[in-house]
Amino acid sequence: MTFKAAAVQMCSGVDPAKNAASMMHLVREAAAQGAIYVQTPEMTGMLQRDRVAAKVVLRDETDDIIVRTASALAAELGIYLHVGSTAIALDDGKIANRGFLFGPEGKILNRYDKIHMFDVDLDNGESWRESAAYRPGSEARVLSLPFAEMGFTICYDVRFPALFRAQAIAGAEVMTVPAAFTRQTGEAHWEILLRARAIENGVFVIAAAQGGLHEDGRETYGHSMIIDPWGKVLASTGGTGEAVIVADIDRTAVKAARDKIPNLKNGREFSIEKITGAVVGGVAT
């Protein structure tokens, strides 16, 4: 009922080959510490704000260097390797922000395309329009693995609790949140969002993050974390830069948390009515 999981923190640049080499080094380090499941961050293969330059090096998944490298690495180490996401060229000219889970034989066991697009304007002047280049996914999955029932999300998905709740109700015991959170939003919300998703669903949360000042000028928050179903932080990098964190995932903790607070079972359907402030029957509403 227990397995060792790792989250790999990176500071990916604009060259996919260099990022693949960094991924190999860090994943090997995680495996050497006994992890059988290893997760890398969102956009493991490249962080590049210049979309014209990015499209020059993007490939479909059959020719993507991160996909090829991860497949071989999973087989070499005999682990489950979760590439949190990487940019994949699509036939319609759009890009998929796509995560992959590779099994110990190097085969792709699951794909997940990020559902919620990061279209925001921040106080510090940062403006992001992910939907301008990326095609959102539309399917969530819970994957049955020998060691856990696993659900998949990416970064901005963490702000949409219904996605986590649906996967928890479908049986997920571990939720994955690879990310490239901005420094500003990370400082404000990263830990509290991850812990909230763990607590309200009684699940482990594994969140490998990008962390540091990147070649394209953006700054990401880092602080990769592994959190238990009671909201306790089991491991954290505590900052930015390349790092590996490892924690033991005890599946009995999921049942224990859900037995104490059975909110997944106690949820009820309800209607909602918007009240406009009109007077009904002489009583202000």
PDB file of C-alpha atoms in Angstrom:
ATOM      1  CA  MET A   1       0.000   0.000   0.000  1.00  0.00           C
ATOM      2  CA  THR A   2       3.044   2.274   0.091  1.00  0.00           C
ATOM      3  CA  PHE A   3       5.247   3.520  -2.739  1.00  0.00           C
ATOM      4  CA  LYS A   4       7.958   6.133  -3.113  1.00  0.00           C
ATOM      5  CA  ALA A   5       7.183   9.119  -5.340  1.00  0.00           C
ATOM      6  CA  ALA A   6       9.404  11.934  -6.534  1.00  0.00           C
ATOM      7  CA  ALA A   7       8.828  15.411  -7.915  1.00  0.00           C
ATOM      8  CA  VAL A   8      11.566  16.859 -10.108  1.00  0.00           C
ATOM      9  CA  GLN A   9      11.960  20.647 -10.160  1.00  0.00           C
ATOM     10  CA  MET A  10      13.481  22.205 -13.271  1.00  0.00           C
ATOM     11  CA  CYS A  11      14.267  25.605 -14.774  1.00  0.00           C
ATOM     12  CA  SER A  12      13.683  24.763 -18.429  1.00  0.00           C
ATOM     13  CA  GLY A  13      15.158  26.982 -21.109  1.00  0.00           C
ATOM     14  CA  VAL A  14      14.517  27.450 -24.821  1.00  0.00           C
ATOM     15  CA  ASP A  15      16.544  24.444 -26.075  1.00  0.00           C
ATOM     16  CA  PRO A  16      14.639  21.126 -25.857  1.00  0.00           C
ATOM     17  CA  ALA A  17      17.850  19.078 -26.133  1.00  0.00           C
ATOM     18  CA  LYS A  18      19.395  20.801 -23.103  1.00  0.00           C
ATOM     19  CA  ASN A  19      16.156  20.400 -21.175  1.00  0.00           C
ATOM     20  CA  ALA A  20      16.050  16.700 -22.066  1.00  0.00           C
ATOM     21  CA  ALA A  21      19.566  16.307 -20.681  1.00  0.00           C
ATOM     22  CA  SER A  22      18.585  18.069 -17.442  1.00  0.00           C
ATOM     23  CA  MET A  23      15.514  15.878 -17.146  1.00  0.00           C
ATOM     24  CA  MET A  24      17.621  12.728 -17.540  1.00  0.00           C
ATOM     25  CA  HIS A  25      20.022  13.781 -14.789  1.00  0.00           C
ATOM     26  CA  LEU A  26      17.279  14.685 -12.314  1.00  0.00           C
ATOM     27  CA  VAL A  27      15.105  11.637 -13.023  1.00  0.00           C
ATOM     28  CA  ARG A  28      18.085   9.349 -12.519  1.00  0.00           C
ATOM     29  CA  GLU A  29      18.716  11.063  -9.192  1.00  0.00           C
ATOM     30  CA  ALA A  30      15.093  10.465  -8.178  1.00  0.00           C
ATOM     31  CA  ALA A  31      15.247   6.801  -9.180  1.00  0.00           C
ATOM     32  CA  ALA A  32      18.491   6.383  -7.240  1.00  0.00           C
ATOM     33  CA  GLN A  33      16.576   7.514  -4.144  1.00  0.00           C
ATOM     34  CA  GLY A  34      14.107   4.673  -4.671  1.00  0.00           C
ATOM     35  CA  ALA A  35      11.235   6.466  -6.420  1.00  0.00           C
ATOM     36  CA  ILE A  36       9.109   4.232  -8.655  1.00  0.00           C
ATOM     37  CA  TYR A  37       6.949   7.169  -9.792  1.00  0.00           C
ATOM     38  CA  VAL A  38       8.749  10.333 -10.916  1.00  0.00           C
ATOM     39  CA  GLN A  39       7.028  13.519 -12.092  1.00  0.00           C
ATOM     40  CA  THR A  40       8.581  16.400 -14.038  1.00  0.00           C
ATOM     41  CA  PRO A  41       7.080  19.925 -14.351  1.00  0.00           C
ATOM     42  CA  GLU A  42       4.773  21.531 -16.861  1.00  0.00           C
ATOM     43  CA  MET A  43       6.604  22.454 -20.071  1.00  0.00           C
ATOM     44  CA  THR A  44       9.564  20.216 -19.298  1.00  0.00           C
ATOM     45  CA  GLY A  45      10.751  20.468 -22.908  1.00  0.00           C
ATOM     46  CA  MET A  46      10.806  24.224 -23.386  1.00  0.00           C
ATOM     47  CA  LEU A  47       9.748  27.534 -21.895  1.00  0.00           C
ATOM     48  CA  GLN A  48       9.729  30.027 -24.747  1.00  0.00           C
ATOM     49  CA  ARG A  49       7.556  33.169 -24.770  1.00  0.00           C
ATOM     50  CA  ASP A  50       8.385  33.869 -28.435  1.00  0.00           C
ATOM     51  CA  ARG A  51       5.787  31.668 -30.109  1.00  0.00           C
ATOM     52  CA  VAL A  52       7.275  32.101 -33.568  1.00  0.00           C
ATOM     53  CA  ALA A  53      10.634  30.845 -32.309  1.00  0.00           C
ATOM     54  CA  ALA A  54       8.910  28.060 -30.355  1.00  0.00           C
ATOM     55  CA  LYS A  55       7.074  26.722 -33.388  1.00  0.00           C
ATOM     56  CA  VAL A  56      10.349  26.377 -35.282  1.00  0.00           C
ATOM     57  CA  VAL A  57      11.525  23.661 -32.879  1.00  0.00           C
ATOM     58  CA  LEU A  58       8.181  22.077 -31.952  1.00  0.00           C
ATOM     59  CA  ARG A  59       7.498  18.533 -33.176  1.00  0.00           C
ATOM     60  CA  ASP A  60       4.611  16.106 -33.012  1.00  0.00           C
ATOM     61  CA  GLU A  61       4.878  13.502 -30.295  1.00  0.00           C
ATOM     62  CA  THR A  62       6.347  10.831 -32.594  1.00  0.00           C
ATOM     63  CA  ASP A  63       9.386  13.069 -33.174  1.00  0.00           C
ATOM     64  CA  ASP A  64       9.583  14.961 -29.885  1.00  0.00           C
ATOM     65  CA  ILE A  65      12.900  14.708 -28.034  1.00  0.00           C
ATOM     66  CA  ILE A  66      11.287  14.779 -24.582  1.00  0.00           C
ATOM     67  CA  VAL A  67       8.889  11.971 -25.477  1.00  0.00           C
ATOM     68  CA  ARG A  68      11.680   9.850 -26.943  1.00  0.00           C
ATOM     69  CA  THR A  69      14.034  10.528 -24.036  1.00  0.00           C
ATOM     70  CA  ALA A  70      11.406   9.870 -21.373  1.00  0.00           C
ATOM     71  CA  SER A  71      10.329   6.619 -22.982  1.00  0.00           C
ATOM     72  CA  ALA A  72      13.897   5.310 -23.049  1.00  0.00           C
ATOM     73  CA  LEU A  73      14.592   6.574 -19.533  1.00  0.00           C
ATOM     74  CA  ALA A  74      11.508   4.902 -18.031  1.00  0.00           C
ATOM     75  CA  ALA A  75      12.527   1.605 -19.620  1.00  0.00           C
ATOM     76  CA  GLU A  76      16.157   1.966 -18.534  1.00  0.00           C
ATOM     77  CA  LEU A  77      15.256   2.687 -14.906  1.00  0.00           C
ATOM     78  CA  GLY A  78      12.155   0.482 -14.714  1.00  0.00           C
ATOM     79  CA  ILE A  79      10.006   3.308 -13.337  1.00  0.00           C
ATOM     80  CA  TYR A  80       6.759   5.112 -14.045  1.00  0.00           C
ATOM     81  CA  LEU A  81       7.900   8.433 -15.499  1.00  0.00           C
ATOM     82  CA  HIS A  82       5.362  11.239 -15.717  1.00  0.00           C
ATOM     83  CA  VAL A  83       6.398  14.089 -17.988  1.00  0.00           C
ATOM     84  CA  GLY A  84       4.180  16.730 -16.421  1.00  0.00           C
ATOM     85  CA  SER A  85       3.773  18.315 -19.824  1.00  0.00           C
ATOM     86  CA  THR A  86       5.615  19.394 -22.905  1.00  0.00           C
ATOM     87  CA  ALA A  87       4.571  21.389 -25.965  1.00  0.00           C
ATOM     88  CA  ILE A  88       3.430  19.175 -28.853  1.00  0.00           C
ATOM     89  CA  ALA A  89       2.764  20.423 -32.395  1.00  0.00           C
ATOM     90  CA  LEU A  90      -0.720  19.611 -33.715  1.00  0.00           C
ATOM     91  CA  ASP A  91      -1.916  19.230 -37.287  1.00  0.00           C
ATOM     92  CA  ASP A  92      -4.118  22.353 -37.153  1.00  0.00           C
ATOM     93  CA  GLY A  93      -1.198  24.661 -36.320  1.00  0.00           C
ATOM     94  CA  LYS A  94      -2.109  24.803 -32.651  1.00  0.00           C
ATOM     95  CA  ILE A  95      -0.058  23.366 -29.775  1.00  0.00           C
ATOM     96  CA  ALA A  96      -1.024  20.848 -27.109  1.00  0.00           C
ATOM     97  CA  ASN A  97       0.162  21.363 -23.538  1.00  0.00           C
ATOM     98  CA  ARG A  98       0.357  17.587 -23.090  1.00  0.00           C
ATOM     99  CA  GLY A  99       1.403  15.372 -20.216  1.00  0.00           C
ATOM    100  CA  PHE A 100       2.595  11.791 -20.674  1.00  0.00           C
ATOM    101  CA  LEU A 101       2.907   8.867 -18.293  1.00  0.00           C
ATOM    102  CA  PHE A 102       5.403   6.211 -19.359  1.00  0.00           C
ATOM    103  CA  GLY A 103       5.436   2.742 -17.848  1.00  0.00           C
ATOM    104  CA  PRO A 104       8.501   0.655 -16.902  1.00  0.00           C
ATOM    105  CA  GLU A 105       8.640  -0.761 -20.431  1.00  0.00           C
ATOM    106  CA  GLY A 106       8.788   2.715 -21.939  1.00  0.00           C
ATOM    107  CA  LYS A 107       5.249   2.645 -23.340  1.00  0.00           C
ATOM    108  CA  ILE A 108       2.862   5.587 -23.064  1.00  0.00           C
ATOM    109  CA  LEU A 109       0.185   4.645 -20.530  1.00  0.00           C
ATOM    110  CA  ASN A 110      -1.650   7.961 -20.492  1.00  0.00           C
ATOM    111  CA  ARG A 111      -1.849  11.322 -22.234  1.00  0.00           C
ATOM    112  CA  TYR A 112      -3.484  14.392 -20.739  1.00  0.00           C
ATOM    113  CA  ASP A 113      -3.986  17.723 -22.519  1.00  0.00           C
ATOM    114  CA  LYS A 114      -4.355  20.699 -20.176  1.00  0.00           C
ATOM    115  CA  ILE A 115      -8.024  21.646 -20.031  1.00  0.00           C
ATOM    116  CA  HIS A 116      -8.006  25.169 -18.583  1.00  0.00           C
ATOM    117  CA  MET A 117      -6.087  27.834 -20.478  1.00  0.00           C
ATOM    118  CA  PHE A 118      -4.091  30.455 -18.569  1.00  0.00           C
ATOM    119  CA  ASP A 119      -5.621  33.666 -19.949  1.00  0.00           C
ATOM    120  CA  VAL A 120      -4.900  36.322 -17.315  1.00  0.00           C
ATOM    121  CA  ASP A 121      -3.671  39.863 -16.707  1.00  0.00           C
ATOM    122  CA  LEU A 122      -1.608  40.260 -13.538  1.00  0.00           C
ATOM    123  CA  ASP A 123      -0.965  43.348 -11.402  1.00  0.00           C
ATOM    124  CA  ASN A 124       2.737  43.438 -12.284  1.00  0.00           C
ATOM    125  CA  GLY A 125       1.977  43.879 -15.991  1.00  0.00           C
ATOM    126  CA  GLU A 126       2.333  40.234 -16.981  1.00  0.00           C
ATOM    127  CA  SER A 127      -0.304  39.189 -19.498  1.00  0.00           C
ATOM    128  CA  TRP A 128      -0.818  35.622 -20.683  1.00  0.00           C
ATOM    129  CA  ARG A 129      -3.086  34.269 -23.415  1.00  0.00           C
ATOM    130  CA  GLU A 130      -2.451  30.554 -23.535  1.00  0.00           C
ATOM    131  CA  SER A 131      -5.549  29.995 -25.656  1.00  0.00           C
ATOM    132  CA  ALA A 132      -4.032  32.051 -28.489  1.00  0.00           C
ATOM    133  CA  ALA A 133      -1.581  29.262 -29.273  1.00  0.00           C
ATOM    134  CA  TYR A 134      -2.738  26.173 -27.383  1.00  0.00           C
ATOM    135  CA  ARG A 135      -5.696  23.898 -27.997  1.00  0.00           C
ATOM    136  CA  PRO A 136      -7.354  22.985 -24.689  1.00  0.00           C
ATOM    137  CA  GLY A 137      -8.064  19.409 -23.772  1.00  0.00           C
ATOM    138  CA  SER A 138     -11.559  18.186 -23.004  1.00  0.00           C
ATOM    139  CA  GLU A 139     -11.067  14.834 -21.265  1.00  0.00           C
ATOM    140  CA  ALA A 140     -10.062  14.005 -17.710  1.00  0.00           C
ATOM    141  CA  ARG A 141      -8.900  10.501 -16.806  1.00  0.00           C
ATOM    142  CA  VAL A 142      -8.223   8.399 -13.730  1.00  0.00           C
ATOM    143  CA  LEU A 143      -5.599   5.765 -14.411  1.00  0.00           C
ATOM    144  CA  SER A 144      -5.404   2.512 -12.453  1.00  0.00           C
ATOM    145  CA  LEU A 145      -1.760   1.758 -11.706  1.00  0.00           C
ATOM    146  CA  PRO A 146      -0.348  -1.135  -9.673  1.00  0.00           C
ATOM    147  CA  PHE A 147       0.372   1.224  -6.770  1.00  0.00           C
ATOM    148  CA  ALA A 148      -2.470   3.807  -6.906  1.00  0.00           C
ATOM    149  CA  GLU A 149      -5.451   5.276  -8.708  1.00  0.00           C
ATOM    150  CA  MET A 150      -4.055   8.444 -10.288  1.00  0.00           C
ATOM    151  CA  GLY A 151      -5.703  11.606 -11.616  1.00  0.00           C
ATOM    152  CA  PHE A 152      -4.115  14.170 -13.915  1.00  0.00           C
ATOM    153  CA  THR A 153      -4.145  17.968 -14.091  1.00  0.00           C
ATOM    154  CA  ILE A 154      -1.706  20.668 -15.205  1.00  0.00           C
ATOM    155  CA  CYS A 155      -0.942  23.997 -13.507  1.00  0.00           C
ATOM    156  CA  TYR A 156      -3.913  26.388 -13.956  1.00  0.00           C
ATOM    157  CA  ASP A 157      -6.265  23.398 -13.610  1.00  0.00           C
ATOM    158  CA  VAL A 158      -5.586  23.617  -9.855  1.00  0.00           C
ATOM    159  CA  ARG A 159      -7.929  26.627  -9.687  1.00  0.00           C
ATOM    160  CA  PHE A 160     -10.874  24.511 -10.866  1.00  0.00           C
ATOM    161  CA  PRO A 161     -11.881  22.288  -7.942  1.00  0.00           C
ATOM    162  CA  ALA A 162     -14.677  20.559  -9.865  1.00  0.00           C
ATOM    163  CA  LEU A 163     -12.026  18.808 -11.985  1.00  0.00           C
ATOM    164  CA  PHE A 164     -10.364  17.402  -8.865  1.00  0.00           C
ATOM    165  CA  ARG A 165     -13.676  16.467  -7.256  1.00  0.00           C
ATOM    166  CA  ALA A 166     -14.822  14.556 -10.345  1.00  0.00           C
ATOM    167  CA  GLN A 167     -11.606  12.540 -10.425  1.00  0.00           C
ATOM    168  CA  ALA A 168     -11.726  11.864  -6.669  1.00  0.00           C
ATOM    169  CA  ILE A 169     -15.295  10.596  -6.973  1.00  0.00           C
ATOM    170  CA  ALA A 170     -14.112   8.418  -9.869  1.00  0.00           C
ATOM    171  CA  GLY A 171     -11.588   6.835  -7.510  1.00  0.00           C
ATOM    172  CA  ALA A 172      -8.412   8.944  -7.699  1.00  0.00           C
ATOM    173  CA  GLU A 173      -6.170   8.550  -4.655  1.00  0.00           C
ATOM    174  CA  VAL A 174      -3.295  10.637  -6.013  1.00  0.00           C
ATOM    175  CA  MET A 175      -3.704  13.866  -7.974  1.00  0.00           C
ATOM    176  CA  THR A 176      -0.868  15.256 -10.063  1.00  0.00           C
ATOM    177  CA  VAL A 177      -0.317  18.992 -10.583  1.00  0.00           C
ATOM    178  CA  PRO A 178       2.845  19.624 -12.639  1.00  0.00           C
ATOM    179  CA  ALA A 179       3.146  23.366 -13.061  1.00  0.00           C
ATOM    180  CA  ALA A 180       4.977  26.481 -14.177  1.00  0.00           C
ATOM    181  CA  PHE A 181       3.372  28.946 -11.759  1.00  0.00           C
ATOM    182  CA  THR A 182       4.443  32.558 -12.105  1.00  0.00           C
ATOM    183  CA  ARG A 183       6.352  33.990  -9.148  1.00  0.00           C
ATOM    184  CA  GLN A 184       3.565  36.473  -8.352  1.00  0.00           C
ATOM    185  CA  THR A 185       0.712  33.959  -8.331  1.00  0.00           C
ATOM    186  CA  GLY A 186       2.881  31.318  -6.706  1.00  0.00           C
ATOM    187  CA  GLU A 187       3.754  33.499  -3.738  1.00  0.00           C
ATOM    188  CA  ALA A 188       0.068  34.263  -3.224  1.00  0.00           C
ATOM    189  CA  HIS A 189      -1.694  30.989  -3.957  1.00  0.00           C
ATOM    190  CA  TRP A 190       0.485  27.957  -4.823  1.00  0.00           C
ATOM    191  CA  GLU A 191       0.697  26.146  -1.490  1.00  0.00           C
ATOM    192  CA  ILE A 192      -2.786  27.010  -0.290  1.00  0.00           C
ATOM    193  CA  LEU A 193      -4.382  25.790  -3.524  1.00  0.00           C
ATOM    194  CA  LEU A 194      -2.463  22.506  -3.486  1.00  0.00           C
ATOM    195  CA  ARG A 195      -3.269  21.838   0.158  1.00  0.00           C
ATOM    196  CA  ALA A 196      -6.926  22.737  -0.364  1.00  0.00           C
ATOM    197  CA  ARG A 197      -7.253  20.294  -3.275  1.00  0.00           C
ATOM    198  CA  ALA A 198      -5.659  17.569  -1.124  1.00  0.00           C
ATOM    199  CA  ILE A 199      -7.856  18.244   1.911  1.00  0.00           C
ATOM    200  CA  GLU A 200     -11.202  18.634   0.193  1.00  0.00           C
ATOM    201  CA  ASN A 201     -10.766  15.430  -1.812  1.00  0.00           C
ATOM    202  CA  GLY A 202      -8.807  13.288   0.641  1.00  0.00           C
ATOM    203  CA  VAL A 203      -6.010  12.688  -1.881  1.00  0.00           C
ATOM    204  CA  PHE A 204      -2.252  12.911  -2.123  1.00  0.00           C
ATOM    205  CA  VAL A 205      -1.094  15.784  -4.342  1.00  0.00           C
ATOM    206  CA  ILE A 206       2.221  15.595  -6.207  1.00  0.00           C
ATOM    207  CA  ALA A 207       3.244  18.878  -7.814  1.00  0.00           C
ATOM    208  CA  ALA A 208       6.536  19.204  -9.699  1.00  0.00           C
ATOM    209  CA  ALA A 209       7.191  22.812 -10.645  1.00  0.00           C
ATOM    210  CA  GLN A 210       9.362  25.005 -12.784  1.00  0.00           C
ATOM    211  CA  GLY A 211      11.402  27.306 -10.570  1.00  0.00           C
ATOM    212  CA  GLY A 212      13.694  30.227 -11.317  1.00  0.00           C
ATOM    213  CA  LEU A 213      14.543  32.885 -13.897  1.00  0.00           C
ATOM    214  CA  HIS A 214      14.216  31.366 -17.355  1.00  0.00           C
ATOM    215  CA  GLU A 215      16.039  32.145 -20.584  1.00  0.00           C
ATOM    216  CA  ASP A 216      12.906  33.689 -22.089  1.00  0.00           C
ATOM    217  CA  GLY A 217      12.716  36.220 -19.235  1.00  0.00           C
ATOM    218  CA  ARG A 218       9.850  34.767 -17.228  1.00  0.00           C
ATOM    219  CA  GLU A 219      10.199  33.912 -13.555  1.00  0.00           C
ATOM    220  CA  THR A 220       8.527  30.872 -12.022  1.00  0.00           C
ATOM    221  CA  TYR A 221       7.865  30.156  -8.372  1.00  0.00           C
ATOM    222  CA  GLY A 222       9.219  26.648  -7.846  1.00  0.00           C
ATOM    223  CA  HIS A 223       8.426  25.191  -4.383  1.00  0.00           C
ATOM    224  CA  SER A 224       7.586  21.730  -5.739  1.00  0.00           C
ATOM    225  CA  MET A 225       5.544  19.828  -3.165  1.00  0.00           C
ATOM    226  CA  ILE A 226       4.167  16.454  -2.140  1.00  0.00           C
ATOM    227  CA  ILE A 227       1.128  16.726   0.157  1.00  0.00           C
ATOM    228  CA  ASP A 228      -0.848  14.079   2.033  1.00  0.00           C
ATOM    229  CA  PRO A 229      -4.681  13.744   2.209  1.00  0.00           C
ATOM    230  CA  TRP A 230      -4.820  15.622   5.515  1.00  0.00           C
ATOM    231  CA  GLY A 231      -3.055  18.607   3.949  1.00  0.00           C
ATOM    232  CA  LYS A 232       0.370  17.975   5.457  1.00  0.00           C
ATOM    233  CA  VAL A 233       3.340  18.927   3.281  1.00  0.00           C
ATOM    234  CA  LEU A 234       5.470  15.772   3.170  1.00  0.00           C
ATOM    235  CA  ALA A 235       8.242  17.290   1.048  1.00  0.00           C
ATOM    236  CA  SER A 236       9.021  20.633  -0.568  1.00  0.00           C
ATOM    237  CA  THR A 237      11.973  22.133  -2.393  1.00  0.00           C
ATOM    238  CA  GLY A 238      11.373  25.345  -0.444  1.00  0.00           C
ATOM    239  CA  GLY A 239      12.504  27.561  -3.311  1.00  0.00           C
ATOM    240  CA  THR A 240      13.694  27.690  -6.911  1.00  0.00           C
ATOM    241  CA  GLY A 241      16.356  25.940  -8.969  1.00  0.00           C
ATOM    242  CA  GLU A 242      16.794  22.322  -9.984  1.00  0.00           C
ATOM    243  CA  ALA A 243      15.946  19.863  -7.220  1.00  0.00           C
ATOM    244  CA  VAL A 244      14.456  16.465  -6.426  1.00  0.00           C
ATOM    245  CA  ILE A 245      12.063  15.719  -3.561  1.00  0.00           C
ATOM    246  CA  VAL A 246      10.912  12.258  -2.523  1.00  0.00           C
ATOM    247  CA  ALA A 247       8.172  11.025  -0.178  1.00  0.00           C
ATOM    248  CA  ASP A 248       6.497   7.770   0.766  1.00  0.00           C
ATOM    249  CA  ILE A 249       2.875   7.597  -0.386  1.00  0.00           C
ATOM    250  CA  ASP A 250       0.797   5.408   1.953  1.00  0.00           C
ATOM    251  CA  ARG A 251      -2.547   4.701   0.307  1.00  0.00           C
ATOM    252  CA  THR A 252      -4.133   3.817   3.654  1.00  0.00           C
ATOM    253  CA  ALA A 253      -3.944   7.539   4.472  1.00  0.00           C
ATOM    254  CA  VAL A 254      -6.523   8.203   1.740  1.00  0.00           C
ATOM    255  CA  LYS A 255      -9.109   5.931   3.361  1.00  0.00           C
ATOM    256  CA  ALA A 256      -8.280   7.289   6.798  1.00  0.00           C
ATOM    257  CA  ALA A 257      -8.841  10.889   5.705  1.00  0.00           C
ATOM    258  CA  ARG A 258     -12.057  10.069   3.873  1.00  0.00           C
ATOM    259  CA  ASP A 259     -13.387   8.074   6.822  1.00  0.00           C
ATOM    260  CA  LYS A 260     -12.803  11.046   9.136  1.00  0.00           C
ATOM    261  CA  ILE A 261     -14.294  13.629   6.756  1.00  0.00           C
ATOM    262  CA  PRO A 262     -16.567  11.773   4.279  1.00  0.00           C
ATOM    263  CA  ASN A 263     -17.406  14.847   2.220  1.00  0.00           C
ATOM    264  CA  LEU A 264     -17.165  12.909  -1.062  1.00  0.00           C
ATOM    265  CA  LYS A 265     -20.100  10.812   0.154  1.00  0.00           C
ATOM    266  CA  ASN A 266     -21.956  13.651   1.855  1.00  0.00           C
ATOM    267  CA  GLY A 267     -22.259  15.938  -1.159  1.00  0.00           C
ATOM    268  CA  ARG A 268     -25.829  16.788  -2.177  1.00  0.00           C
ATOM    269  CA  GLU A 269     -27.476  18.165  -5.289  1.00  0.00           C
ATOM    270  CA  PHE A 270     -28.932  21.624  -4.851  1.00  0.00           C
ATOM    271  CA  SER A 271     -30.564  24.413  -6.801  1.00  0.00           C
ATOM    272  CA  ILE A 272     -29.490  28.024  -6.808  1.00  0.00           C
ATOM    273  CA  GLU A 273     -31.559  31.180  -7.078  1.00  0.00           C
ATOM    274  CA  LYS A 274     -30.245  34.690  -7.582  1.00  0.00           C
ATOM    275  CA  ILE A 275     -32.045  37.208  -5.375  1.00  0.00           C
ATOM    276  CA  THR A 276     -32.242  40.757  -6.727  1.00  0.00           C
ATOM    277  CA  GLY A 277     -33.257  42.571  -3.532  1.00  0.00           C
ATOM    278  CA  ALA A 278     -36.929  42.805  -4.396  1.00  0.00           C
ATOM    279  CA  VAL A 279     -39.574  42.889  -1.643  1.00  0.00           C
ATOM    280  CA  VAL A 280     -41.510  39.612  -1.501  1.00  0.00           C
ATOM    281  CA  GLY A 281     -44.578  39.426   0.767  1.00  0.00           C
ATOM    282  CA  GLY A 282     -43.526  42.583   2.589  1.00  0.00           C
ATOM    283  CA  VAL A 283     -40.109  41.152   3.496  1.00  0.00           C
ATOM    284  CA  ALA A 284     -36.919  42.500   1.930  1.00  0.00           C
ATOM    285  CA  THR A 285     -34.995  39.636   0.322  1.00  0.00           C
TER     286      THR A 285
END
